[in-house]
Amino acid sequence: LVYSNGGRYPNISLSAPLPGIPKPVFASVHGQEKYETKITILENGLKVASQNKFGQFCTVGILVNSGSRHEAKYPSGIAHFIEKLAFSSTAQYGSKDEILLTLEKHGGICDCQTSRDTTMYAVSAEVKGLDTVVSLLSDAVLQPRLLDDEIEMTRMAVRFELEDLNMRPDPEPLLTEMIHAAAYRGNTVGLPRFCPVDNVDKIDKKVLHSYLRNYYCPKRMVLAGVGIEHEQLVECARKYLLDAKPVWGTSAVANVDLSVAQYTGGIVKVISLSNIFFFSSLFSSQEEDFIPFAVLNMMMGGGGSFSAGGPGKGMFTRLYLNVLNRHHWMYNATSYHHSYEDSGLLCIHASADPRQVREMVEIITREFIQMASNAGEMELERAKTQLKSMLMMNLESRPVIFEDVGRQVLSTGKRKLPHELCDLISNVTASDIKRVTTKMLRSKPAVAALGDLTELPSYEHIQAALSSKDGRLPRMYRLFR
């Protein structure tokens, strides 16, 4: 059969309905999530939060408002120890192997992560194993045995990690630690995230129990779950967490550190044999400016000299166009955004050969100054779209949804849903970017420098450059070169 147009197929527009074919029914998207985050507060103050999600597996965990920022009255490193000791022997389970074998029956895995402000115990397993999972979590968080052998093994693990941190080719964890120490000298989020070598032998069962007694109370905890029915999770919480007595006992008055982060600014320098110089500079930001700073961070973008150039990988961000594209000798220029309940940091990390340190610092200070200029409409829209895309892509993953639900409920008592966050991102204007940047540039910079520091400008010169109109360093005149 040949048609008049010479082909073997009828000449029909793709937008016209096909003859004899029923009209298709398309799924509609309302922009609203099918399942909202449900929150219940138990009689003892524990919050139970859940988000349903289709599938036979769930992620459930306990988040505690406890981290390295709360260690001002204790030897630094307790959070690091707690992370390593998590899911060891408990009142119910004789060893870590027993816990793993129990989880294996439900296809489960467990993990514990500590940050500067949160400790998170999480388990991913089959939905039908929920009762076992919540029972195990309750035991792991409130009834750990903390045996001498386990503490000794943890000391070895911590020492190894500290050695590895200093020898690792990737300096990112060390630089992050240094920049926090410079920005919040000796307080809250500026306290060490990793246990200092001198404290490894000071932390024992007595110190850990003293800390846990104050910080591991129901009012500072959230039981969060993704992929389960809310009523089912609340029932398990009542069964295993409502009347649970922690092994360290309870204190009538908890001695909790409620200090607010105090941004100080300053410089932290570490001289190393590395022939690469790393530099980070940042400023403090306030909670209400969180979304504009997140957009600004996407606008700055950047990356490594080998990774920043592909489509969708920051090709049109400022640090790629203005820095990596123009200065072939720079190894890296990346923008980072650290956010906390009461403060935040916007940071540019750059690296280059030590002989070009001065030039690199000036390039970065100029980028900071140019942040306050009006953002172009296209680059602003691109940054907002990229941020929304990253947000939605990350929230496809069940463990990420779990962490998002848990952290938001822990810090604010409620959860902003993805479409609400997308609306907030869409509402950011060029004047918002200018406002937060101008406010940021009024504060003292924090600088972290690692490597061969011979050519590093003084902190006063960096500060002067960031106070100038063009971001240039003061000229230096040398008699001998």
Coordinates of C-alpha atoms in Angstrom, one line a residue:
L1 CA 0.0 0.0 0.0
V2 CA 1.6 3.3 -1.1
Y3 CA 0.1 6.7 -0.2
S4 CA -0.2 9.8 -2.4
N5 CA 2.9 11.4 -0.7
G6 CA 5.0 8.5 -2.0
G7 CA 5.6 6.9 1.4
R8 CA 4.2 3.8 3.0
Y9 CA 2.6 5.8 5.9
P10 CA -0.4 8.2 5.9
N11 CA 0.5 11.9 6.0
I12 CA -1.1 12.7 9.4
S13 CA 0.0 15.4 11.8
L14 CA 1.5 14.0 15.1
S15 CA -0.8 16.3 17.1
A16 CA -4.0 14.9 15.4
P17 CA -5.7 11.8 17.0
L18 CA -5.0 8.6 15.1
P19 CA -8.0 7.0 13.4
G20 CA -9.4 3.9 15.3
I21 CA -7.1 4.5 18.3
P22 CA -8.8 5.4 21.7
K23 CA -7.9 8.8 23.2
P24 CA -5.0 8.5 25.6
V25 CA -5.4 9.4 29.3
F26 CA -2.3 11.2 30.7
A27 CA -1.3 11.4 34.3
S28 CA -1.7 14.9 35.7
V29 CA 0.7 16.7 38.0
H30 CA -0.7 19.2 40.4
G31 CA 2.6 20.3 41.9
Q32 CA 1.5 18.9 45.2
E33 CA 3.0 15.8 46.8
K34 CA 0.6 12.9 47.1
Y35 CA 1.8 12.2 50.6
E36 CA 2.5 15.0 53.1
T37 CA 4.9 14.7 55.9
K38 CA 3.0 13.6 59.0
I39 CA 4.3 14.6 62.5
T40 CA 3.2 13.3 65.9
I41 CA 4.7 14.4 69.3
L42 CA 4.6 11.7 71.9
E43 CA 4.0 12.4 75.6
N44 CA 7.7 12.3 76.4
G45 CA 8.5 15.0 73.8
L46 CA 9.8 12.6 71.1
K47 CA 8.8 13.7 67.6
V48 CA 7.7 11.0 65.1
A49 CA 7.8 12.1 61.4
S50 CA 7.0 10.1 58.3
Q51 CA 6.7 10.5 54.6
N52 CA 5.0 7.7 52.7
K53 CA 6.6 6.5 49.5
F54 CA 5.7 3.6 47.2
G55 CA 8.0 0.5 47.5
Q56 CA 8.7 -2.5 49.7
F57 CA 11.7 -1.0 51.4
C58 CA 11.8 1.8 54.0
T59 CA 14.4 4.0 55.7
V60 CA 13.9 4.6 59.4
G61 CA 16.2 6.3 61.9
I62 CA 16.6 8.4 64.9
L63 CA 18.1 11.9 64.6
V64 CA 19.5 13.6 67.8
N65 CA 20.2 17.3 68.3
S66 CA 23.8 16.5 69.3
G67 CA 27.1 17.1 67.5
S68 CA 30.6 18.5 67.8
R69 CA 29.1 22.1 68.4
H70 CA 27.8 20.9 71.8
E71 CA 31.2 19.8 73.2
A72 CA 32.3 23.1 74.7
K73 CA 32.1 21.7 78.3
Y74 CA 33.6 18.3 77.3
P75 CA 36.8 17.0 75.6
S76 CA 36.3 17.6 71.8
G77 CA 35.8 14.3 69.8
I78 CA 32.9 12.8 71.6
A79 CA 30.7 12.9 68.5
H80 CA 33.5 11.3 66.5
F81 CA 33.6 8.5 69.1
I82 CA 29.8 8.1 69.1
E83 CA 29.8 7.7 65.3
K84 CA 32.4 4.9 65.5
L85 CA 30.7 3.1 68.5
A86 CA 27.2 3.1 67.0
F87 CA 25.5 -0.2 66.4
S88 CA 28.0 -2.1 68.6
S89 CA 26.8 -4.4 71.4
T90 CA 23.7 -3.4 73.2
A91 CA 21.5 -4.7 76.1
Q92 CA 19.6 -6.9 73.5
Y93 CA 22.4 -7.7 71.1
G94 CA 25.8 -9.2 72.1
S95 CA 27.8 -7.8 69.2
K96 CA 27.7 -5.8 66.0
D97 CA 27.6 -9.1 64.1
E98 CA 24.3 -10.0 65.8
I99 CA 22.8 -6.7 64.8
L100 CA 23.9 -7.1 61.2
L101 CA 22.5 -10.7 61.1
T102 CA 19.2 -9.5 62.5
L103 CA 19.0 -6.8 59.8
E104 CA 20.1 -9.3 57.1
K105 CA 16.8 -11.2 57.6
H106 CA 15.0 -8.1 56.4
G107 CA 17.5 -7.2 53.7
G108 CA 18.6 -4.3 55.9
I109 CA 21.7 -2.2 56.4
C110 CA 22.5 0.3 59.2
D111 CA 24.7 3.4 59.4
C112 CA 25.5 6.3 61.8
Q113 CA 26.7 9.7 60.8
T114 CA 27.6 12.7 63.0
S115 CA 27.9 16.3 61.8
R116 CA 28.5 19.5 63.7
D117 CA 24.9 19.8 64.9
T118 CA 23.2 16.4 64.4
T119 CA 23.8 12.7 65.0
M120 CA 21.8 10.3 62.8
Y121 CA 21.2 6.6 63.2
A122 CA 19.6 5.1 60.2
V123 CA 18.4 1.7 58.9
S124 CA 17.1 0.7 55.5
A125 CA 15.1 -2.5 55.4
E126 CA 11.9 -4.2 54.2
V127 CA 8.7 -2.6 55.4
K128 CA 7.5 -5.8 57.1
G129 CA 10.6 -5.7 59.4
L130 CA 9.6 -2.3 60.8
D131 CA 8.9 -3.6 64.3
T132 CA 12.4 -5.2 64.5
V133 CA 14.0 -2.1 63.1
V134 CA 12.5 0.4 65.6
S135 CA 13.3 -2.0 68.5
L136 CA 16.9 -2.3 67.2
L137 CA 17.2 1.5 66.8
S138 CA 15.9 2.1 70.4
D139 CA 18.4 -0.4 71.7
A140 CA 21.4 1.0 69.7
V141 CA 20.7 4.6 70.7
L142 CA 19.6 4.2 74.4
Q143 CA 21.2 0.9 75.5
P144 CA 24.7 0.7 74.1
R145 CA 27.1 -1.4 76.3
L146 CA 30.2 0.7 75.5
L147 CA 32.5 -2.1 76.5
D148 CA 36.2 -1.4 77.2
D149 CA 37.2 -3.5 74.2
E150 CA 34.9 -1.5 71.9
I151 CA 36.2 1.8 73.2
E152 CA 39.8 0.7 72.6
M153 CA 39.0 -0.4 69.1
T154 CA 37.3 2.9 68.5
R155 CA 40.5 4.7 69.7
M156 CA 42.5 2.8 67.1
A157 CA 39.9 3.6 64.4
V158 CA 40.0 7.3 65.3
R159 CA 43.8 7.5 65.3
F160 CA 43.9 5.8 61.9
E161 CA 41.3 8.2 60.5
L162 CA 43.3 11.2 61.8
E163 CA 46.5 9.9 60.2
D164 CA 44.6 9.3 56.9
L165 CA 43.1 12.8 57.0
N166 CA 46.5 14.4 57.0
M167 CA 47.9 12.1 54.2
R168 CA 44.9 12.1 52.0
P169 CA 45.5 13.7 48.5
D170 CA 42.0 15.3 48.7
P171 CA 42.3 18.1 51.2
E172 CA 38.6 18.9 51.3
P173 CA 37.8 17.4 54.8
L174 CA 40.8 19.1 56.3
L175 CA 40.1 22.5 54.7
T176 CA 36.5 22.4 55.8
E177 CA 37.7 21.8 59.4
M178 CA 40.2 24.7 59.1
I179 CA 37.7 27.1 57.6
H180 CA 35.2 26.5 60.4
A181 CA 37.9 27.0 63.0
A182 CA 38.8 30.3 61.4
A183 CA 35.2 31.5 61.0
Y184 CA 33.9 30.5 64.5
R185 CA 37.1 30.6 66.6
G186 CA 36.6 28.4 69.7
N187 CA 32.8 28.3 69.7
T188 CA 29.9 26.1 68.5
V189 CA 30.4 25.0 64.8
G190 CA 34.0 26.1 65.0
L191 CA 34.8 23.3 67.5
P192 CA 36.7 20.3 66.0
R193 CA 34.5 17.9 64.1
F194 CA 37.3 15.2 64.4
C195 CA 38.7 14.1 67.7
P196 CA 42.0 15.9 68.4
V197 CA 44.9 13.5 68.9
D198 CA 45.4 14.6 72.5
N199 CA 41.8 13.7 73.4
V200 CA 41.8 10.2 72.1
D201 CA 42.8 8.7 75.4
K202 CA 40.7 11.1 77.5
I203 CA 37.4 9.9 76.2
D204 CA 36.1 6.8 78.1
K205 CA 32.7 5.3 79.2
K206 CA 32.3 7.8 82.1
V207 CA 32.8 10.9 79.8
L208 CA 30.5 9.4 77.1
H209 CA 27.7 8.7 79.7
S210 CA 28.0 12.2 81.1
Y211 CA 27.5 13.7 77.6
L212 CA 24.7 11.3 76.6
R213 CA 22.8 11.9 79.8
N214 CA 22.5 15.6 78.9
Y215 CA 21.9 15.4 75.2
Y216 CA 20.2 12.1 74.4
C217 CA 16.8 12.9 75.8
P218 CA 13.4 12.4 73.9
K219 CA 12.8 16.2 73.4
R220 CA 16.1 16.4 71.4
M221 CA 15.2 13.4 69.2
V222 CA 13.1 12.7 66.0
L223 CA 12.1 9.2 64.9
A224 CA 11.8 9.7 61.1
G225 CA 10.7 7.2 58.5
V226 CA 10.2 7.1 54.7
G227 CA 8.2 4.5 52.9
I228 CA 5.9 3.5 55.9
E229 CA 2.5 4.2 57.2
H230 CA 2.5 7.0 59.9
E231 CA 0.2 5.1 62.3
Q232 CA 2.4 2.1 62.1
L233 CA 5.6 4.1 62.9
V234 CA 3.8 5.9 65.9
E235 CA 2.7 2.5 67.2
C236 CA 6.3 1.2 67.2
A237 CA 7.6 4.4 68.7
R238 CA 5.1 4.1 71.6
K239 CA 6.1 0.4 72.1
Y240 CA 9.9 0.9 72.1
L241 CA 10.7 4.6 72.7
L242 CA 7.9 6.1 75.0
D243 CA 9.0 4.4 78.2
A244 CA 12.5 3.4 77.3
K245 CA 15.1 4.0 80.1
P246 CA 18.6 4.9 78.8
V247 CA 21.5 2.9 80.3
W248 CA 23.1 6.1 81.6
G249 CA 20.0 7.1 83.6
T250 CA 18.3 10.5 83.4
S251 CA 19.2 13.8 85.0
A252 CA 16.6 16.0 86.5
V253 CA 18.1 19.1 84.9
A254 CA 19.9 18.6 81.6
N255 CA 23.1 20.7 81.3
V256 CA 22.7 21.6 77.6
D257 CA 24.9 24.1 75.8
L258 CA 22.5 26.5 74.0
S259 CA 25.2 28.8 72.7
V260 CA 24.4 30.7 69.4
A261 CA 27.2 30.5 66.8
Q262 CA 29.4 33.6 67.0
Y263 CA 31.1 34.5 63.7
T264 CA 34.6 35.8 64.4
G265 CA 36.5 35.6 61.1
G266 CA 40.2 35.2 61.0
I267 CA 42.9 33.0 59.4
V268 CA 44.1 29.4 60.0
K269 CA 47.3 28.4 58.2
V270 CA 48.9 24.9 57.9
I271 CA 52.2 24.6 56.2
S272 CA 52.6 21.3 54.3
L273 CA 55.0 19.8 51.8
S274 CA 52.3 19.8 49.2
N275 CA 53.3 21.7 46.1
I276 CA 49.7 22.8 45.7
F277 CA 48.3 25.7 47.6
F278 CA 44.7 25.6 48.9
F279 CA 42.8 28.7 49.8
S280 CA 39.3 29.1 51.2
S281 CA 37.6 32.4 52.1
L282 CA 34.1 32.9 53.4
F283 CA 31.6 35.0 55.2
S284 CA 28.8 34.4 57.6
S285 CA 25.2 34.4 56.6
Q286 CA 21.9 34.4 58.6
E287 CA 19.1 31.8 58.5
E288 CA 16.6 34.0 56.7
D289 CA 19.0 34.5 53.8
F290 CA 19.4 30.7 53.3
I291 CA 17.6 30.5 49.9
P292 CA 19.2 33.6 48.3
F293 CA 22.7 32.2 49.4
A294 CA 21.9 28.8 48.0
V295 CA 21.0 30.5 44.6
L296 CA 24.2 32.6 44.8
N297 CA 26.3 29.4 45.5
M298 CA 24.8 27.8 42.3
M299 CA 25.5 31.0 40.4
M300 CA 29.2 30.9 41.5
G301 CA 29.5 27.2 40.8
G302 CA 33.0 26.2 39.5
G303 CA 34.8 22.9 40.1
G304 CA 38.1 21.3 39.2
S305 CA 40.0 22.3 36.0
F306 CA 39.0 18.9 34.5
S307 CA 35.5 18.5 35.8
A308 CA 33.9 21.9 35.4
G309 CA 33.5 22.1 31.6
G310 CA 30.7 19.7 30.6
P311 CA 27.1 20.6 29.9
G312 CA 25.2 20.8 33.2
K313 CA 28.5 20.7 35.1
G314 CA 28.9 24.4 35.7
M315 CA 30.0 25.5 32.3
F316 CA 28.2 28.9 32.6
T317 CA 28.9 29.5 36.3
R318 CA 31.0 32.6 37.2
L319 CA 33.9 30.6 38.6
Y320 CA 34.2 28.7 35.4
L321 CA 33.7 31.6 33.0
N322 CA 35.8 34.2 35.0
V323 CA 38.4 32.0 36.7
L324 CA 39.0 28.5 35.3
N325 CA 38.4 29.5 31.7
R326 CA 40.8 32.5 31.8
H327 CA 43.6 31.2 34.1
H328 CA 44.8 27.8 32.9
W329 CA 47.2 27.5 35.9
M330 CA 44.4 27.2 38.4
Y331 CA 43.6 23.7 39.5
N332 CA 40.3 24.3 41.2
A333 CA 37.8 27.1 42.0
T334 CA 34.6 25.9 43.7
S335 CA 31.9 27.6 45.7
Y336 CA 30.5 25.9 48.8
H337 CA 27.6 26.7 51.1
H338 CA 27.5 25.4 54.7
S339 CA 24.2 26.0 56.5
Y340 CA 23.3 25.7 60.2
E341 CA 20.3 26.5 62.4
D342 CA 21.7 29.9 63.5
S343 CA 24.4 30.7 60.9
G344 CA 25.9 29.8 57.6
L345 CA 29.0 30.1 55.4
L346 CA 29.6 30.9 51.8
C347 CA 33.0 29.8 50.8
I348 CA 35.3 29.7 47.7
H349 CA 37.9 27.0 47.6
A350 CA 40.8 27.5 45.2
S351 CA 44.0 25.7 44.5
A352 CA 47.1 26.5 42.4
D353 CA 50.9 26.2 42.2
P354 CA 52.5 27.9 45.3
R355 CA 54.3 30.4 43.0
Q356 CA 51.0 31.8 41.8
V357 CA 49.4 32.1 45.2
R358 CA 49.3 35.9 45.4
E359 CA 47.7 36.1 41.9
M360 CA 45.1 33.4 42.8
V361 CA 44.1 35.2 46.0
E362 CA 43.5 38.4 44.1
I363 CA 41.4 36.6 41.5
I364 CA 39.2 35.2 44.3
T365 CA 38.9 38.5 46.2
R366 CA 37.8 40.1 42.9
E367 CA 35.1 37.4 42.5
F368 CA 33.8 38.1 46.0
I369 CA 33.6 41.9 45.2
Q370 CA 31.8 41.2 41.9
M371 CA 29.1 39.1 43.7
A372 CA 27.7 42.5 44.8
S373 CA 27.2 43.7 41.2
N374 CA 23.7 43.1 39.7
A375 CA 23.2 39.5 38.6
G376 CA 22.2 39.1 35.0
E377 CA 18.6 37.9 34.4
M378 CA 19.8 34.8 32.4
E379 CA 22.5 33.7 34.9
L380 CA 20.0 34.2 37.8
E381 CA 17.3 32.1 36.1
R382 CA 19.9 29.4 35.2
A383 CA 21.1 29.2 38.8
K384 CA 17.6 29.0 40.1
T385 CA 16.6 26.3 37.6
Q386 CA 19.8 24.3 38.4
L387 CA 19.1 24.5 42.1
K388 CA 15.5 23.3 41.7
S389 CA 16.7 20.5 39.4
M390 CA 19.3 19.4 41.9
L391 CA 16.8 19.6 44.8
M392 CA 14.2 17.5 43.0
M393 CA 16.8 15.0 41.7
N394 CA 18.3 14.4 45.2
L395 CA 14.8 14.0 46.6
E396 CA 14.2 11.0 44.3
S397 CA 16.4 9.0 46.7
R398 CA 14.7 7.5 49.8
P399 CA 17.7 8.0 52.2
V400 CA 17.9 11.6 51.1
I401 CA 14.1 12.2 51.8
F402 CA 14.7 10.5 55.2
E403 CA 17.5 12.9 56.1
D404 CA 15.6 15.9 54.8
V405 CA 12.4 15.0 56.9
G406 CA 14.5 14.3 60.0
R407 CA 16.7 17.4 59.9
Q408 CA 13.9 19.8 59.1
V409 CA 11.6 18.4 61.9
L410 CA 14.5 18.3 64.3
S411 CA 15.4 22.0 63.8
T412 CA 12.0 23.6 63.0
G413 CA 9.3 21.1 64.2
K414 CA 7.8 21.0 60.7
R415 CA 8.9 20.3 57.1
K416 CA 8.8 22.5 54.0
L417 CA 7.8 20.3 51.1
P418 CA 9.8 20.3 47.8
H419 CA 7.2 22.4 45.9
E420 CA 7.3 25.0 48.7
L421 CA 11.1 25.2 48.5
C422 CA 10.9 25.5 44.7
D423 CA 8.5 28.5 45.1
L424 CA 10.9 30.2 47.5
I425 CA 13.8 29.6 45.0
S426 CA 11.6 31.0 42.2
N427 CA 10.9 34.2 44.2
V428 CA 14.6 35.1 44.6
T429 CA 15.4 38.3 42.7
A430 CA 18.6 40.0 41.7
S431 CA 18.0 42.6 44.5
D432 CA 17.9 39.7 47.1
I433 CA 21.3 38.5 45.8
K434 CA 22.7 42.0 46.0
R435 CA 21.3 42.5 49.5
V436 CA 22.8 39.3 51.0
T437 CA 26.1 39.8 49.3
T438 CA 26.4 43.4 50.5
K439 CA 25.6 42.3 54.1
M440 CA 28.1 39.4 53.8
L441 CA 31.0 41.6 52.5
R442 CA 30.6 43.9 55.6
S443 CA 31.9 41.1 57.9
K444 CA 35.5 40.0 58.4
P445 CA 36.6 37.3 56.1
A446 CA 37.7 33.8 57.3
V447 CA 40.7 32.3 55.5
A448 CA 42.1 28.8 55.5
A449 CA 45.5 28.2 53.8
L450 CA 47.2 24.8 53.3
G451 CA 50.4 24.1 51.5
D452 CA 53.5 26.2 50.7
L453 CA 52.6 29.6 52.1
T454 CA 55.6 31.6 51.1
E455 CA 53.7 33.8 48.6
L456 CA 50.5 34.1 50.7
P457 CA 49.4 37.8 51.2
S458 CA 48.9 38.8 54.8
Y459 CA 45.4 38.6 56.4
E460 CA 45.4 42.4 56.5
H461 CA 46.0 42.7 52.8
I462 CA 43.3 40.1 52.0
Q463 CA 40.9 42.2 54.2
A464 CA 41.9 45.4 52.5
A465 CA 41.2 43.8 49.1
L466 CA 37.8 42.7 50.2
S467 CA 37.0 46.2 51.4
S468 CA 38.1 47.9 48.2
K469 CA 36.0 48.6 45.1
D470 CA 37.8 46.3 42.7
G471 CA 39.0 43.5 45.1
R472 CA 42.7 44.1 44.2
L473 CA 45.4 43.4 46.8
P474 CA 47.6 46.4 48.0
R475 CA 50.7 46.7 45.8
M476 CA 53.9 45.4 47.3
Y477 CA 57.3 46.9 46.4
R478 CA 60.4 44.8 46.9
L479 CA 64.0 45.9 46.7
F480 CA 65.3 42.5 46.0
R481 CA 63.6 39.7 44.1

